CSV table of C-alpha atoms in Angstrom, one decimal:
chain,number,residue,atom,x,y,z
B,264,UNK,CA,-37.0,0.5,-17.4
B,265,UNK,CA,-38.9,-2.4,-19.1
B,266,UNK,CA,-40.5,-3.6,-16.0
B,267,UNK,CA,-43.0,-0.7,-15.4
B,268,UNK,CA,-44.0,-0.7,-19.1
B,269,UNK,CA,-44.8,-4.4,-19.1
B,270,UNK,CA,-47.0,-4.0,-16.1
B,271,UNK,CA,-49.1,-1.3,-17.7
B,272,UNK,CA,-49.7,-3.5,-20.8
B,273,UNK,CA,-50.9,-6.4,-18.7
B,274,UNK,CA,-53.3,-4.6,-16.4
B,275,UNK,CA,-56.0,-3.5,-19.0
B,276,UNK,CA,-56.5,-7.1,-20.1
B,277,UNK,CA,-57.3,-8.2,-16.5
B,278,UNK,CA,-60.0,-5.6,-15.9
B,279,UNK,CA,-62.8,-7.2,-18.0
B,280,UNK,CA,-65.7,-6.3,-15.6
B,281,UNK,CA,-64.3,-2.9,-14.5
B,282,UNK,CA,-65.2,0.4,-15.9
B,283,UNK,CA,-62.5,1.5,-18.4
B,284,UNK,CA,-62.7,5.1,-17.6
B,285,UNK,CA,-62.4,4.5,-13.9
B,286,UNK,CA,-59.2,2.4,-14.6
B,287,UNK,CA,-57.7,5.3,-16.6
B,288,UNK,CA,-58.4,7.8,-13.9
B,289,UNK,CA,-56.9,5.7,-11.1
B,290,UNK,CA,-54.0,4.0,-13.0
B,291,UNK,CA,-51.3,6.6,-12.0
B,292,UNK,CA,-52.0,6.5,-8.3
B,293,UNK,CA,-50.4,3.9,-6.0
B,294,UNK,CA,-53.6,3.3,-3.9
B,295,UNK,CA,-55.7,2.3,-6.9
B,296,UNK,CA,-52.9,-0.1,-8.1
B,297,UNK,CA,-52.8,-1.8,-4.7
B,298,UNK,CA,-56.7,-2.1,-4.6
B,299,UNK,CA,-56.8,-3.6,-8.1
B,300,UNK,CA,-54.0,-6.1,-7.2
B,301,UNK,CA,-56.0,-7.2,-4.1
B,302,UNK,CA,-59.2,-7.5,-6.2
B,303,UNK,CA,-57.4,-9.7,-8.8
B,304,UNK,CA,-55.9,-12.0,-6.2
B,305,UNK,CA,-59.3,-12.3,-4.5
B,306,UNK,CA,-61.2,-13.0,-7.7
B,307,UNK,CA,-58.6,-15.6,-8.6
B,308,UNK,CA,-59.0,-17.4,-5.3
B,309,UNK,CA,-62.9,-17.3,-5.1
B,310,UNK,CA,-64.4,-17.1,-8.6
B,311,UNK,CA,-66.0,-20.4,-9.9
B,312,UNK,CA,-64.8,-22.2,-13.0
B,313,UNK,CA,-67.9,-21.2,-15.0
B,314,UNK,CA,-67.4,-17.5,-14.6
B,315,UNK,CA,-63.7,-17.9,-15.7
B,316,UNK,CA,-64.9,-19.7,-18.8
B,317,UNK,CA,-67.3,-16.9,-19.5
B,318,UNK,CA,-64.6,-14.3,-19.1
B,319,UNK,CA,-62.3,-16.5,-21.2
B,320,UNK,CA,-64.7,-16.3,-24.1
B,321,UNK,CA,-64.2,-12.5,-24.3
B,322,UNK,CA,-61.5,-10.7,-26.4
B,323,UNK,CA,-59.0,-10.8,-23.5
B,324,UNK,CA,-58.3,-14.5,-24.0
B,325,UNK,CA,-58.8,-17.8,-22.1
B,326,UNK,CA,-58.2,-19.0,-18.6
B,327,UNK,CA,-54.6,-19.9,-19.4
B,328,UNK,CA,-53.8,-16.4,-20.5
B,329,UNK,CA,-55.3,-14.8,-17.4
B,330,UNK,CA,-53.5,-17.2,-15.1
B,331,UNK,CA,-50.2,-16.5,-16.9
B,332,UNK,CA,-50.7,-12.8,-16.6
B,333,UNK,CA,-51.5,-13.0,-12.9
B,334,UNK,CA,-48.4,-15.1,-12.2
B,335,UNK,CA,-46.3,-12.7,-14.2
B,336,UNK,CA,-47.6,-9.8,-12.2
B,337,UNK,CA,-47.1,-11.6,-8.9
B,338,UNK,CA,-43.4,-12.3,-9.9
B,339,UNK,CA,-43.0,-8.6,-10.8
B,340,UNK,CA,-44.4,-7.5,-7.4
B,341,UNK,CA,-42.0,-9.9,-5.6
B,342,UNK,CA,-39.0,-8.5,-7.6
B,343,UNK,CA,-40.0,-5.0,-6.7
B,344,UNK,CA,-40.3,-5.8,-3.0
B,345,UNK,CA,-36.9,-7.5,-3.1
B,346,UNK,CA,-35.3,-4.5,-4.8
B,347,UNK,CA,-36.7,-2.3,-2.0
B,348,UNK,CA,-38.7,-0.1,-4.5
B,349,UNK,CA,-41.8,1.7,-3.5
B,350,UNK,CA,-44.9,1.8,-5.8
B,351,UNK,CA,-44.8,5.0,-7.9
B,352,UNK,CA,-44.2,6.3,-11.3
B,353,UNK,CA,-41.6,5.1,-13.8
B,354,UNK,CA,-39.2,7.9,-13.1
B,355,UNK,CA,-39.1,7.3,-9.4
B,356,UNK,CA,-38.5,3.6,-9.9
B,357,UNK,CA,-35.6,4.1,-12.3
B,358,UNK,CA,-33.9,6.7,-10.1
B,359,UNK,CA,-34.3,4.4,-7.0
B,360,UNK,CA,-32.6,1.6,-8.9
B,361,UNK,CA,-29.7,3.9,-9.8
B,362,UNK,CA,-29.2,5.0,-6.2
B,363,UNK,CA,-29.2,1.4,-5.0
B,364,UNK,CA,-26.5,0.4,-7.6
B,365,UNK,CA,-24.4,3.3,-6.7
B,366,UNK,CA,-24.4,2.3,-3.0
B,367,UNK,CA,-23.4,-1.3,-3.9
B,368,UNK,CA,-20.4,0.0,-5.9
B,369,UNK,CA,-19.2,2.1,-3.0
B,370,UNK,CA,-19.4,-0.9,-0.7
B,371,UNK,CA,-17.0,-2.8,-2.9
B,372,UNK,CA,-14.3,-0.2,-2.5
B,373,UNK,CA,-13.2,-1.2,1.0
B,374,UNK,CA,-10.1,-3.1,1.9
B,375,UNK,CA,-10.5,-6.8,3.0
B,376,UNK,CA,-9.1,-8.4,6.1
B,377,UNK,CA,-6.4,-9.7,5.5
B,378,UNK,CA,-5.7,-7.1,2.8
B,379,UNK,CA,-6.0,-8.4,-0.7
B,380,UNK,CA,-7.5,-5.6,-2.9
B,381,UNK,CA,-4.8,-3.8,-4.9
B,382,UNK,CA,-4.3,-0.1,-4.1
B,383,UNK,CA,-5.0,0.9,-7.7
B,384,UNK,CA,-8.4,-0.7,-7.4
B,385,UNK,CA,-9.2,1.0,-4.1
B,386,UNK,CA,-8.5,4.3,-5.8
B,387,UNK,CA,-9.6,3.8,-9.4
B,388,UNK,CA,-9.5,7.5,-10.2
B,389,UNK,CA,-5.8,7.5,-9.4
B,390,UNK,CA,-6.2,10.1,-6.6
B,391,UNK,CA,-4.0,8.3,-4.0
B,392,UNK,CA,-3.7,9.6,-0.4
B,393,UNK,CA,-1.0,12.2,0.1
B,394,UNK,CA,1.6,11.9,2.8
B,395,UNK,CA,2.3,14.6,5.5
B,396,UNK,CA,2.9,17.9,3.7
B,397,UNK,CA,5.3,20.3,5.6
B,398,UNK,CA,6.6,23.7,5.0
B,399,UNK,CA,10.3,23.9,4.3
B,400,UNK,CA,12.5,25.1,7.2
B,401,UNK,CA,13.6,28.7,7.1
B,402,UNK,CA,17.0,29.5,5.6
B,403,UNK,CA,20.0,30.4,7.7
B,404,UNK,CA,19.4,34.1,7.3
B,405,UNK,CA,15.9,33.6,8.7
B,406,UNK,CA,13.9,33.9,5.5
B,407,UNK,CA,10.7,31.9,5.5
B,408,UNK,CA,10.0,29.3,2.7
B,409,UNK,CA,6.2,29.9,2.9
B,410,UNK,CA,6.3,31.7,-0.4
B,411,UNK,CA,6.7,28.4,-2.2
B,412,UNK,CA,3.2,27.3,-1.3
B,413,UNK,CA,1.6,30.4,-3.0
B,414,UNK,CA,4.1,30.8,-6.0
B,415,UNK,CA,2.3,30.2,-9.3
B,416,UNK,CA,5.6,29.1,-10.8
B,417,UNK,CA,6.2,26.5,-8.1
B,418,UNK,CA,2.7,25.3,-8.3
B,419,UNK,CA,3.0,24.8,-12.1
B,420,UNK,CA,6.2,22.8,-11.6
B,421,UNK,CA,4.5,20.7,-8.9
B,422,UNK,CA,1.6,19.9,-11.2
B,423,UNK,CA,4.1,19.0,-14.1
B,424,UNK,CA,5.4,16.2,-11.9
B,425,UNK,CA,2.1,15.1,-10.6
B,426,UNK,CA,2.4,11.7,-12.3
B,427,UNK,CA,5.6,11.0,-10.5
B,428,UNK,CA,4.2,12.1,-7.1
B,429,UNK,CA,1.2,9.8,-7.7
B,430,UNK,CA,3.4,6.8,-8.3
B,431,UNK,CA,5.2,7.5,-5.0
B,432,UNK,CA,1.8,7.9,-3.2
B,433,UNK,CA,0.4,4.6,-4.6
B,434,UNK,CA,3.5,2.7,-3.4
B,435,UNK,CA,3.4,4.5,0.0
B,436,UNK,CA,-0.3,3.5,0.5
B,437,UNK,CA,0.6,-0.1,-0.2
B,438,UNK,CA,3.4,0.2,2.4
B,439,UNK,CA,1.1,1.6,5.0
B,440,UNK,CA,-1.5,-1.0,4.7
B,441,UNK,CA,1.0,-3.9,4.6
B,442,UNK,CA,2.8,-2.7,7.8
B,443,UNK,CA,-0.5,-2.3,9.6
B,444,UNK,CA,-1.3,-5.8,8.6
B,445,UNK,CA,2.1,-7.1,9.8
B,446,UNK,CA,1.7,-5.5,13.2
B,447,UNK,CA,-1.6,-7.4,13.7
B,448,UNK,CA,0.0,-10.8,13.5
B,449,UNK,CA,3.8,-10.7,14.1
B,450,UNK,CA,4.6,-12.4,17.4
B,451,UNK,CA,7.3,-14.4,19.2
B,452,UNK,CA,7.7,-18.0,18.0
B,453,UNK,CA,7.3,-17.3,14.3
B,454,UNK,CA,10.2,-18.1,12.0
B,455,UNK,CA,11.8,-15.2,10.2
B,456,UNK,CA,11.1,-17.0,6.8
B,457,UNK,CA,7.4,-17.2,7.6
B,458,UNK,CA,7.3,-13.5,8.6
B,459,UNK,CA,9.1,-12.3,5.5
B,460,UNK,CA,7.1,-14.5,3.1
B,461,UNK,CA,3.7,-13.5,4.6
B,462,UNK,CA,4.7,-9.8,4.4
B,463,UNK,CA,6.0,-10.1,0.9
B,464,UNK,CA,2.9,-12.0,-0.3
B,465,UNK,CA,0.6,-9.3,1.0
B,466,UNK,CA,2.8,-6.6,-0.5
B,467,UNK,CA,2.8,-8.2,-3.9
B,468,UNK,CA,-1.0,-8.3,-3.9
B,469,UNK,CA,-1.5,-4.7,-2.8
B,470,UNK,CA,1.1,-3.3,-5.2
B,471,UNK,CA,-0.4,-5.5,-7.9
B,472,UNK,CA,3.0,-6.9,-8.9
B,473,UNK,CA,3.7,-6.5,-12.6
B,474,UNK,CA,7.2,-7.2,-13.8
B,475,UNK,CA,9.4,-4.1,-13.5
B,476,UNK,CA,6.4,-1.8,-13.6
B,477,UNK,CA,5.2,-2.5,-10.0
B,478,UNK,CA,6.5,-4.7,-7.2
B,479,UNK,CA,8.8,-5.0,-4.3
B,480,UNK,CA,11.8,-2.6,-4.3
B,481,UNK,CA,14.1,-4.7,-2.2
B,482,UNK,CA,14.1,-7.8,0.1
B,483,UNK,CA,12.4,-7.6,3.5
B,484,UNK,CA,15.0,-6.8,6.1
B,485,UNK,CA,14.3,-8.3,9.5
B,486,UNK,CA,17.6,-7.8,11.3
B,487,UNK,CA,17.6,-8.8,15.0
B,488,UNK,CA,19.3,-7.3,18.0
B,489,UNK,CA,23.0,-6.4,17.3
B,490,UNK,CA,22.4,-6.9,13.5
B,491,UNK,CA,21.3,-3.5,12.2
B,492,UNK,CA,20.6,-4.0,8.5
B,493,UNK,CA,20.6,-6.1,5.4
B,494,UNK,CA,19.5,-9.4,7.0
B,495,UNK,CA,16.8,-11.5,5.4
B,496,UNK,CA,16.7,-15.3,5.9
B,497,UNK,CA,18.0,-17.6,3.2
B,498,UNK,CA,16.3,-20.9,2.5
B,499,UNK,CA,16.6,-23.3,5.5
B,500,UNK,CA,17.3,-20.5,8.0
B,501,UNK,CA,15.8,-21.8,11.3
B,502,UNK,CA,15.9,-18.4,13.1
B,503,UNK,CA,12.9,-17.8,15.3
B,504,UNK,CA,11.7,-14.4,16.6
B,505,UNK,CA,11.8,-14.3,20.4
B,506,UNK,CA,10.1,-12.2,23.1
B,507,UNK,CA,13.3,-10.3,24.0
B,508,UNK,CA,14.3,-9.6,20.4
B,509,UNK,CA,14.5,-6.1,18.8
B,510,UNK,CA,13.5,-6.7,15.1
B,511,UNK,CA,13.9,-4.0,12.4
B,512,UNK,CA,11.3,-4.5,9.6
B,513,UNK,CA,12.6,-2.7,6.5
B,514,UNK,CA,10.8,-3.3,3.2
B,515,UNK,CA,10.1,-1.3,0.1
B,516,UNK,CA,7.6,-1.0,-2.7
B,517,UNK,CA,7.7,0.7,-6.1
B,518,UNK,CA,5.5,1.9,-8.9
B,519,UNK,CA,7.4,2.5,-12.2
B,520,UNK,CA,10.7,2.6,-10.3
B,521,UNK,CA,9.5,5.2,-7.8
B,522,UNK,CA,10.7,3.6,-4.6
B,523,UNK,CA,9.3,3.8,-1.1
B,524,UNK,CA,12.0,2.9,1.5
B,525,UNK,CA,10.4,2.8,4.9
B,526,UNK,CA,11.3,0.9,8.1
B,527,UNK,CA,10.2,0.5,11.7
B,528,UNK,CA,11.2,-1.5,14.8
B,529,UNK,CA,9.2,-4.3,16.5
B,530,UNK,CA,9.7,-5.2,20.2
B,531,UNK,CA,7.5,-7.1,22.6
B,532,UNK,CA,9.4,-6.3,25.8
B,533,UNK,CA,8.6,-2.8,27.1
B,534,UNK,CA,12.2,-2.4,28.4
B,535,UNK,CA,13.2,-1.3,24.9
B,536,UNK,CA,10.6,1.5,24.6
B,537,UNK,CA,13.1,4.2,25.4
B,538,UNK,CA,15.5,3.0,22.7
B,539,UNK,CA,12.8,3.1,20.1
B,540,UNK,CA,11.6,6.5,21.2
B,541,UNK,CA,15.2,7.9,20.8
B,542,UNK,CA,15.5,6.6,17.2
B,543,UNK,CA,12.0,7.7,16.2
B,544,UNK,CA,12.6,11.1,17.6
B,545,UNK,CA,16.0,11.3,15.7
B,546,UNK,CA,14.3,10.3,12.4
B,547,UNK,CA,11.6,12.9,12.8
B,548,UNK,CA,14.2,15.5,13.6
B,549,UNK,CA,16.1,14.7,10.4
B,550,UNK,CA,12.8,14.9,8.5
B,551,UNK,CA,12.0,18.3,10.1
B,552,UNK,CA,15.4,19.8,9.2
B,553,UNK,CA,15.6,18.4,5.7
B,554,UNK,CA,14.7,20.7,2.8
B,555,UNK,CA,15.8,22.4,-0.4
B,556,UNK,CA,19.3,23.9,-0.2
B,557,UNK,CA,19.9,22.3,3.2
B,558,UNK,CA,23.4,20.9,3.7
B,559,UNK,CA,23.5,17.2,4.3
B,560,UNK,CA,26.1,17.5,7.1
B,561,UNK,CA,23.7,19.9,9.0
B,562,UNK,CA,21.0,17.3,9.0
B,563,UNK,CA,23.4,14.7,10.4
B,564,UNK,CA,24.5,17.0,13.2
B,565,UNK,CA,20.9,17.6,14.4
B,566,UNK,CA,20.2,13.9,14.3
B,567,UNK,CA,23.2,13.1,16.4
B,568,UNK,CA,22.4,15.8,18.9
B,569,UNK,CA,18.8,14.4,19.5
B,570,UNK,CA,19.7,10.8,19.6
B,571,UNK,CA,22.6,11.2,22.1
B,572,UNK,CA,20.3,13.1,24.4
B,573,UNK,CA,18.6,9.8,25.3
B,574,UNK,CA,19.6,7.2,27.8
B,575,UNK,CA,18.1,3.7,28.1
B,576,UNK,CA,18.2,1.2,31.0
B,577,UNK,CA,18.2,-2.4,29.9
B,578,UNK,CA,18.5,-5.2,32.5
B,579,UNK,CA,19.8,-2.8,35.2
B,580,UNK,CA,22.5,-1.3,33.0
B,581,UNK,CA,22.3,2.3,31.6
B,582,UNK,CA,23.4,3.0,28.0
B,583,UNK,CA,23.7,6.2,26.1
B,584,UNK,CA,21.9,5.7,22.7
B,585,UNK,CA,24.6,6.1,20.0
B,586,UNK,CA,23.9,6.8,16.3
B,587,UNK,CA,25.5,4.2,14.1
B,588,UNK,CA,28.0,6.5,12.4
B,589,UNK,CA,28.7,4.3,9.3
B,590,UNK,CA,25.0,3.9,8.3
B,591,UNK,CA,23.3,6.7,6.5
B,592,UNK,CA,20.1,7.9,4.8
B,593,UNK,CA,20.3,8.4,1.0
B,594,UNK,CA,18.8,9.9,-2.1
B,595,UNK,CA,16.5,7.7,-4.2
B,596,UNK,CA,16.4,7.6,-8.0
B,597,UNK,CA,14.2,5.7,-10.5
B,598,UNK,CA,15.0,2.0,-10.0
B,599,UNK,CA,18.0,3.1,-7.9
B,600,UNK,CA,17.7,2.8,-4.1
B,601,UNK,CA,21.0,4.6,-3.4
B,602,UNK,CA,21.3,7.3,-6.1
B,603,UNK,CA,24.5,9.0,-5.0
B,604,UNK,CA,23.9,11.4,-2.1
B,605,UNK,CA,24.2,10.2,1.5
B,606,UNK,CA,22.4,11.7,4.6
B,607,UNK,CA,24.7,11.2,7.6
B,608,UNK,CA,23.4,10.6,11.1
B,609,UNK,CA,26.4,12.1,12.8
B,610,UNK,CA,28.1,15.5,12.3
B,611,UNK,CA,31.0,16.0,9.9
B,612,UNK,CA,29.4,14.6,6.7
B,613,UNK,CA,29.6,16.1,3.2
B,614,UNK,CA,28.5,19.7,2.7
B,615,UNK,CA,26.4,18.8,-0.5
B,616,UNK,CA,23.0,20.4,-0.5
B,617,UNK,CA,19.6,18.9,-1.1
B,618,UNK,CA,17.9,20.0,-4.3
B,619,UNK,CA,14.3,20.6,-5.5
B,620,UNK,CA,12.6,17.6,-7.0
B,621,UNK,CA,14.7,15.0,-5.2
B,622,UNK,CA,13.5,12.1,-3.0
B,623,UNK,CA,15.3,11.0,0.1
B,624,UNK,CA,15.2,8.1,2.6
B,625,UNK,CA,15.7,9.7,6.0
B,626,UNK,CA,16.7,6.8,8.3
B,627,UNK,CA,18.5,6.7,11.6
B,628,UNK,CA,19.9,3.8,13.6
B,629,UNK,CA,20.5,3.8,17.3
B,630,UNK,CA,22.7,1.3,19.2
B,631,UNK,CA,23.6,0.4,22.8
B,632,UNK,CA,26.9,-0.9,21.4
B,633,UNK,CA,29.9,0.8,19.8
B,634,UNK,CA,27.8,2.8,17.3
B,635,UNK,CA,29.5,1.3,14.2
B,636,UNK,CA,28.7,-1.8,12.1
B,637,UNK,CA,30.8,-4.4,10.2
B,638,UNK,CA,30.0,-7.1,7.7
B,639,UNK,CA,29.0,-10.4,9.4
B,640,UNK,CA,27.0,-13.6,8.8
B,641,UNK,CA,25.8,-15.2,5.5
B,642,UNK,CA,25.0,-12.8,2.7
B,643,UNK,CA,21.4,-12.7,1.4
B,644,UNK,CA,21.1,-9.3,-0.3
B,645,UNK,CA,22.4,-8.6,-3.8
B,646,UNK,CA,21.9,-5.8,-6.4
B,647,UNK,CA,23.1,-5.3,-9.9
B,648,UNK,CA,25.6,-2.5,-10.3
B,649,UNK,CA,23.7,0.5,-11.7
B,650,UNK,CA,26.7,1.8,-13.7
B,651,UNK,CA,28.1,-1.4,-15.0
B,652,UNK,CA,28.7,-1.5,-18.8
B,653,UNK,CA,29.2,-4.6,-20.9
B,654,UNK,CA,31.3,-7.3,-19.2
B,655,UNK,CA,32.2,-10.5,-21.1
B,656,UNK,CA,30.9,-13.6,-19.2
B,657,UNK,CA,32.4,-17.0,-19.9
B,658,UNK,CA,30.3,-19.3,-17.7
B,659,UNK,CA,26.9,-20.2,-19.4
B,660,UNK,CA,25.2,-20.5,-16.0
B,661,UNK,CA,26.3,-17.0,-15.1
B,662,UNK,CA,25.0,-15.7,-18.4
B,663,UNK,CA,21.6,-17.4,-17.7
B,664,UNK,CA,21.5,-16.0,-14.1
B,665,UNK,CA,22.2,-12.5,-15.4
B,666,UNK,CA,19.4,-12.7,-17.8
B,667,UNK,CA,17.0,-13.8,-15.0
B,668,UNK,CA,18.2,-10.9,-12.9
B,669,UNK,CA,17.8,-8.4,-15.7
B,670,UNK,CA,14.3,-9.7,-16.5
B,671,UNK,CA,12.9,-9.8,-13.0
B,672,UNK,CA,14.8,-7.3,-10.9
B,673,UNK,CA,16.8,-5.0,-13.2
B,674,UNK,CA,18.8,-2.7,-11.0
B,675,UNK,CA,16.6,-3.3,-7.9
B,676,UNK,CA,17.9,-5.3,-5.0
B,677,UNK,CA,17.0,-9.0,-4.7
B,678,UNK,CA,17.8,-12.0,-2.4
B,679,UNK,CA,18.4,-15.7,-2.7
B,680,UNK,CA,14.9,-16.6,-1.6
B,681,UNK,CA,13.5,-14.7,-4.6
B,682,UNK,CA,15.8,-16.6,-7.0
B,683,UNK,CA,14.4,-19.8,-5.4
B,684,UNK,CA,10.9,-18.6,-5.9
B,685,UNK,CA,11.6,-18.2,-9.6
B,686,UNK,CA,12.6,-21.8,-9.8
B,687,UNK,CA,16.4,-21.2,-10.0
B,688,UNK,CA,18.6,-23.8,-8.4
B,689,UNK,CA,22.4,-24.5,-8.1
B,690,UNK,CA,23.1,-20.8,-8.8
B,691,UNK,CA,25.6,-20.0,-6.1
B,692,UNK,CA,28.7,-20.4,-8.2
B,693,UNK,CA,27.1,-18.3,-11.0
B,694,UNK,CA,26.1,-15.6,-8.5
B,695,UNK,CA,29.7,-15.6,-7.1
B,696,UNK,CA,31.1,-15.2,-10.6
B,697,UNK,CA,28.8,-12.2,-11.3
B,698,UNK,CA,30.0,-10.6,-8.0
B,699,UNK,CA,33.6,-11.3,-8.9
B,700,UNK,CA,33.1,-9.6,-12.2
B,701,UNK,CA,31.6,-6.5,-10.6
B,702,UNK,CA,28.3,-7.0,-12.4
B,703,UNK,CA,26.4,-7.7,-9.1
B,704,UNK,CA,27.3,-6.3,-5.7
B,705,UNK,CA,26.7,-8.3,-2.5
B,706,UNK,CA,25.3,-6.6,0.6
B,707,UNK,CA,26.0,-8.8,3.6
B,708,UNK,CA,24.3,-8.2,7.0
B,709,UNK,CA,25.7,-5.2,9.0
B,710,UNK,CA,26.2,-5.9,12.7
B,711,UNK,CA,27.4,-4.0,15.8
B,712,UNK,CA,29.0,-5.9,18.7
B,713,UNK,CA,27.2,-9.0,20.0
B,714,UNK,CA,25.0,-8.4,23.0
B,715,UNK,CA,24.1,-4.9,21.9
B,716,UNK,CA,20.7,-3.8,20.6
B,717,UNK,CA,20.0,-1.7,17.6
B,718,UNK,CA,16.8,0.1,16.4
B,719,UNK,CA,15.8,1.8,13.1
B,720,UNK,CA,13.1,4.1,11.9
B,721,UNK,CA,12.9,5.4,8.3
B,722,UNK,CA,10.7,7.5,6.0
B,723,UNK,CA,10.7,8.6,2.4
B,724,UNK,CA,10.4,12.3,1.7
B,725,UNK,CA,9.7,14.2,-1.5
B,726,UNK,CA,11.3,17.7,-2.0
B,727,UNK,CA,8.4,19.1,-4.1
B,728,UNK,CA,8.6,22.6,-5.5
B,729,UNK,CA,5.8,23.8,-3.2
B,730,UNK,CA,6.4,21.8,0.0
B,731,UNK,CA,8.1,18.8,1.6
B,732,UNK,CA,6.0,15.7,1.6
B,733,UNK,CA,6.7,12.8,4.0
B,734,UNK,CA,5.0,10.5,1.6
B,735,UNK,CA,5.3,7.3,3.7
B,736,UNK,CA,4.0,8.9,6.9
B,737,UNK,CA,1.1,6.9,8.6
B,738,UNK,CA,-0.9,6.9,11.8
B,739,UNK,CA,1.6,4.4,13.3
B,740,UNK,CA,4.8,6.5,13.0
C-alpha cells in the first residue's frame, strides 16, 4: 500500500519543465506514466551538467536529490515487475498482491516426497478426508436402514460425535499416506528392522507424535510366510525380506486414543496373487455385512464362506484357502486396541450384536496350512493390562520400567525396539517381572505350520448413527 503513495509524491518534483496542469490530467493513466518515465530516463542520460545545475537551483532541490529520486523510482519499477504487477491504480495493485499471496499459501499445502508434512498442517481447518461411507445392511426381516441417513435425530447424534470421528479420520489419513509411501520403496533384500524403522519414522512425522495425545498405536507387524501376526524384529534381528516371502504389514496410528488398525499384505512373486485376492475379498465381505444390531457370529460365517470358495496353486500344488480360526477382528476403544468384543472369521462365534457408536477392526487371515496358529519365536510385542489395579512391585528396576511404560505408552502396545529408542537398557528382567505380576501382557508371534503361507487384510470401521464409515479405506485397498 505504501509503494504507490510514495511514487506519487516523488513524481511532481521531477517534472520541473513540464506543464503542471498537463501532469495532473495524465497522472492517472498508465500510458502517460510510461511516457514520463521514458522522458526522465532520457533526460538523465543526455542532459549536460549545466542544465542540471540550473534545475538544481530551483525549489525542487539539487542534482543529488534528483538522482536519488530517479534511483528510487527505478528500484520501485523493478520491484513491481518482479511481483508481476501491471501499471494501474492503487486498488488494482493491492488486490493483485493479495491474489498472489493467496496462491503461494495454497502451494505450500501439498505433501512432500518423501512425506514429511503432518496431516494436521495439510488440513489446518480440521476438515479431514472421510472414509468410504456405506448404508447399513438391511435387517433380517428385510427392512432397509436407509432411514438413518435422513433421520434428524441420527444426524444430530452424528454431529455430537464429530470431534471423535475427526480424530479417527486424521489418524486414517496418516495411515493412508504412510502405506502409500511404504509401497513405493519396500523391496527384497531390505532388513526387517530397516523396513519397520523407516515406516515408523514417517508415521511419527505425519501423525505429529505428541506423547499420549498422538502417535503410533502399536508396533509395526511385519510377519512373514507361516507367521501370521505379532512379529516385529527385536534389536539385532538379521531377518531379510526375500522375493518369495509373503509379508503382512500391520501398523496403527492414533489421535487422542482413537486408534486406526489397518493392515495389508506385500508380495513380489505373482504366484501368491490368488491368496491375497481371497483374503481381501473376505475382509470386504465382513465389512459389507457388519452393522448396527448385526450378530458377530453371522459376520464370521459370511467371511468363512467367501474365503473357502478360493483355491490357490503354489509351486504346482493346489490349496484351499482356510481362514485362521483362532484369529479374530475386534472392537476398538479409546487407548484400547482390543476392547472386549471379537469378530470371528469362522462360523460358530458369539451371538453378541454390534452397537451404534462402536469402532471395529475387521480383519481376516487366510492360510495354506492348518488354519490355526500357535505361539512361536521370540516375543517382541507387549501391552499393559487395561484392567490392572495397584500391584506392589519390589524390584526397583521394574518400578522404573513401569513408570517409563505409563509415561510413553499408557495402555497402548509397545515393543522392545521402542524401549531401546527411549534409551532403556538391561530391562529384560524387569519386563519379565512385570509380566509375571500380570501388569504387562506379552504377545508372542502367532504362527501356522512351517512351509505354509498366510495373508492378512484389515480395515477400521465406524458404526456412526447415520451410516457405516470404512474410515481407513484408500485407493489401494
